[in-house]
Coordinates of N, CA and C in Angstrom, one line a residue:
L1 N -0.6 3.4 -18.9 CA 0.2 2.0 -18.0 C 1.7 2.7 -17.0
A2 N 2.0 3.9 -17.1 CA 3.1 4.3 -15.9 C 2.3 4.2 -14.9
G3 N 1.1 4.0 -14.5 CA 0.8 4.1 -13.1 C 0.8 2.7 -12.8
T4 N 0.6 1.7 -13.4 CA 0.9 0.2 -13.4 C 1.9 -0.4 -12.6
R5 N 3.0 0.4 -13.7 CA 4.2 -0.1 -13.5 C 4.7 -0.6 -12.1
H6 N 5.7 -1.5 -12.0 CA 6.2 -1.8 -10.5 C 7.4 -1.0 -10.3
A7 N 7.9 -1.0 -9.3 CA 9.3 -0.2 -8.8 C 10.3 -1.4 -9.3
A8 N 11.3 -1.0 -9.5 CA 12.6 -1.8 -10.2 C 12.9 -2.2 -8.7
R9 N 13.6 -4.0 -9.2 CA 14.2 -4.7 -8.6 C 14.9 -5.6 -8.9
A10 N 15.9 -5.7 -8.3 CA 16.9 -7.2 -8.8 C 16.2 -8.4 -8.0
R11 N 16.6 -9.2 -9.0 CA 16.4 -10.8 -8.8 C 17.7 -11.7 -9.0
V12 N 17.5 -12.2 -8.1 CA 18.2 -13.9 -7.5 C 17.9 -15.1 -7.5
S13 N 18.4 -16.1 -7.0 CA 18.2 -17.2 -6.4 C 18.5 -17.2 -5.1
P14 N 17.8 -18.2 -4.6 CA 18.0 -17.9 -3.2 C 19.5 -18.5 -2.9
A15 N 20.1 -19.5 -3.7 CA 21.0 -19.5 -3.6 C 22.1 -18.3 -3.7
T16 N 21.8 -17.2 -4.3 CA 22.6 -16.6 -4.3 C 22.5 -15.4 -3.7
A17 N 21.1 -15.0 -2.8 CA 20.9 -14.1 -2.3 C 21.6 -14.7 -1.1
A18 N 21.5 -15.8 -0.6 CA 22.6 -16.3 0.6 C 23.9 -16.4 0.4
E19 N 24.6 -16.8 -1.0 CA 26.1 -16.3 -0.7 C 26.5 -14.7 -0.7
A20 N 25.5 -14.0 -0.9 CA 25.8 -12.5 -1.4 C 25.5 -12.0 -0.1
G21 N 25.0 -12.7 0.9 CA 24.4 -12.2 2.4 C 23.1 -10.7 2.4
V22 N 22.4 -11.5 1.3 CA 21.5 -10.4 1.0 C 20.0 -10.9 1.2
A23 N 19.2 -10.4 2.4 CA 17.6 -10.9 2.5 C 17.0 -11.1 1.3
D24 N 15.5 -10.8 0.7 CA 14.7 -11.0 0.4 C 13.9 -9.5 1.0
G25 N 13.9 -8.2 -0.4 CA 13.6 -6.5 0.0 C 14.7 -5.7 0.8
E26 N 15.4 -6.5 1.1 CA 16.8 -5.5 1.3 C 17.1 -5.1 0.6
P27 N 18.0 -3.4 0.2 CA 18.5 -3.8 -0.9 C 20.1 -3.9 -1.2
L28 N 20.7 -4.6 -2.5 CA 21.4 -5.4 -3.1 C 22.3 -4.3 -4.0
A29 N 23.8 -4.0 -3.8 CA 24.3 -2.9 -4.7 C 24.5 -3.7 -6.1
V30 N 24.5 -3.6 -6.5 CA 24.9 -4.0 -8.3 C 26.0 -3.6 -8.9
T31 N 27.4 -3.5 -8.9 CA 28.1 -3.6 -9.4 C 28.6 -4.1 -10.5
G32 N 28.5 -2.8 -11.8 CA 29.2 -3.1 -13.3 C 30.3 -2.4 -13.5
P33 N 30.9 -2.3 -15.0 CA 31.9 -1.6 -15.3 C 31.7 0.1 -15.4
A34 N 30.5 0.9 -15.3 CA 30.5 1.7 -15.0 C 29.9 2.0 -13.1
G35 N 29.6 1.6 -12.5 CA 29.3 1.9 -11.8 C 28.6 1.1 -11.0
T36 N 27.8 1.7 -9.9 CA 27.1 0.4 -8.8 C 25.4 1.4 -8.7
V37 N 24.4 0.7 -8.7 CA 23.4 1.4 -8.4 C 22.7 0.0 -7.5
E38 N 21.6 0.4 -6.3 CA 21.0 -0.3 -5.3 C 19.5 -0.4 -5.7
L39 N 19.0 -1.4 -5.4 CA 17.6 -2.3 -5.3 C 17.3 -3.0 -4.8
P40 N 15.7 -2.8 -4.6 CA 15.7 -3.7 -3.6 C 15.7 -5.5 -4.1
L41 N 15.8 -6.0 -3.4 CA 15.9 -7.7 -3.9 C 14.9 -8.2 -3.9
E42 N 14.8 -9.3 -5.3 CA 13.7 -10.1 -5.2 C 14.2 -11.5 -5.1
I43 N 14.0 -12.0 -4.5 CA 14.4 -13.8 -4.1 C 13.3 -14.4 -4.9
T44 N 13.7 -15.2 -6.3 CA 12.8 -15.8 -7.1 C 13.2 -17.1 -7.4
D45 N 12.7 -17.8 -8.2 CA 13.2 -19.5 -8.4 C 13.7 -19.0 -10.0
M46 N 15.0 -18.9 -10.1 CA 15.8 -19.1 -11.1 C 17.2 -19.4 -11.3
P47 N 18.2 -19.5 -12.0 CA 19.3 -20.2 -12.1 C 20.0 -19.7 -11.0
D48 N 21.2 -20.4 -10.4 CA 22.0 -19.5 -9.5 C 22.9 -18.9 -9.9
R49 N 23.5 -17.7 -9.3 CA 24.8 -17.1 -10.1 C 24.3 -16.2 -11.1
V50 N 23.1 -15.8 -11.3 CA 22.5 -14.8 -12.5 C 21.6 -14.3 -11.5
V51 N 21.9 -12.7 -12.0 CA 20.8 -11.8 -11.8 C 20.3 -10.9 -12.5
W52 N 19.2 -10.8 -12.4 CA 18.0 -10.2 -13.4 C 18.1 -8.6 -13.0
L53 N 18.3 -7.9 -14.2 CA 18.1 -6.3 -13.7 C 17.0 -5.9 -14.9
P54 N 16.5 -4.7 -14.4 CA 15.4 -3.9 -15.2 C 16.1 -3.3 -16.0
L55 N 16.8 -3.9 -17.3 CA 17.5 -2.7 -17.8 C 16.7 -1.6 -18.8
N56 N 15.4 -2.3 -18.6 CA 15.0 -1.3 -19.9 C 13.5 -0.5 -18.4
S57 N 13.5 -0.6 -17.5 CA 12.7 0.1 -17.0 C 12.8 1.8 -17.0
A58 N 11.3 2.1 -17.2 CA 11.8 3.6 -17.5 C 11.9 4.2 -15.9
G59 N 13.0 5.0 -16.2 CA 13.4 6.2 -15.0 C 14.0 5.1 -13.8
S60 N 14.9 3.9 -14.5 CA 15.5 3.5 -13.1 C 17.3 3.6 -13.7
G61 N 17.9 3.4 -14.7 CA 19.1 4.6 -15.0 C 20.0 2.6 -14.7
V62 N 19.1 1.7 -14.6 CA 19.9 0.4 -14.7 C 21.2 0.0 -15.9
A63 N 21.0 0.2 -16.9 CA 21.7 -0.1 -17.7 C 22.6 1.4 -17.5
S64 N 22.8 2.6 -17.7 CA 23.1 3.4 -18.0 C 24.5 4.2 -16.7
D65 N 23.7 3.6 -15.4 CA 24.4 3.8 -14.2 C 25.3 2.6 -14.0
T66 N 25.7 1.0 -14.5 CA 26.4 0.0 -14.4 C 27.0 -0.5 -15.9
G67 N 26.1 0.1 -16.5 CA 27.3 -0.3 -18.0 C 26.5 -1.1 -17.9
A68 N 26.4 -2.4 -17.6 CA 25.7 -3.6 -17.4 C 24.7 -4.0 -19.0
R69 N 24.8 -4.9 -19.4 CA 24.6 -5.3 -20.5 C 23.8 -6.9 -20.4
P70 N 22.7 -7.6 -21.2 CA 22.7 -9.2 -20.7 C 24.2 -9.9 -21.1
G71 N 23.9 -10.4 -19.7 CA 25.5 -11.5 -20.3 C 26.6 -10.8 -19.5
S72 N 26.4 -9.3 -18.9 CA 27.5 -8.4 -18.5 C 27.8 -9.8 -17.2
L73 N 29.3 -9.6 -16.5 CA 29.7 -9.6 -15.3 C 29.6 -8.6 -14.0
V74 N 29.1 -9.4 -13.2 CA 28.5 -7.9 -12.0 C 28.6 -8.5 -11.2
R75 N 29.2 -7.7 -10.2 CA 29.3 -7.7 -8.6 C 28.2 -7.8 -7.7
I76 N 27.9 -8.1 -7.3 CA 26.5 -8.2 -6.1 C 26.8 -8.4 -4.5
G77 N 26.3 -7.9 -3.5 CA 26.5 -7.9 -2.2 C 25.5 -7.0 -1.7
P78 N 25.5 -6.6 -0.7 CA 24.3 -6.1 0.7 C 25.2 -4.7 0.5
A79 N 23.8 -3.5 0.4 CA 24.6 -2.3 -0.2 C 24.3 -1.5 1.2
P80 N 25.6 -0.8 0.9 CA 26.1 0.0 2.4 C 25.0 0.6 3.3
R81 N 24.9 0.1 4.5 CA 23.9 0.6 5.3 C 24.4 2.5 5.7
A82 N 23.9 3.3 5.4 CA 23.9 4.6 6.0 C 24.0 4.5 7.6
A83 N 25.4 5.8 7.7 CA 25.5 5.3 9.2 C 24.0 6.7 9.8
A84 N 23.9 5.8 10.8 CA 23.1 7.0 11.7 C 23.4 8.8 12.3
P85 N 22.3 9.0 12.1 CA 22.9 10.4 12.2 C 23.5 10.8 13.5
K86 N 24.6 11.3 13.9 CA 25.1 11.8 15.4 C 25.1 13.7 15.5
E87 N 24.9 13.5 17.0 CA 24.6 14.4 18.0 C 25.3 15.1 17.5
V88 N 25.0 16.5 17.4 CA 26.3 17.3 17.5 C 25.6 19.0 18.6
E89 N 26.5 19.1 19.0 CA 26.1 20.2 20.0 C 26.1 21.5 18.7
A90 N 25.6 22.6 19.0 CA 25.9 23.6 18.5 C 25.6 25.1 19.5

């Protein structure tokens, strides 16, 4: 069964994604009381202002990394983009 599992993703409604400024497939930063995780976003038909997180997904660490539980308030937004590597003369 482990070979058939899907990658961990966060899910939100189209309106919530637009409000957060994140498009389908882009990394979404989810911050709870214990910290932040970044997951690819999947936009799906669900209630607005609700975030679905894979709290029991093997190896994801979402529950421990965010401290989020069902019903917890979290903050969401675009994940910070990594800066492009800089050229350095050596």
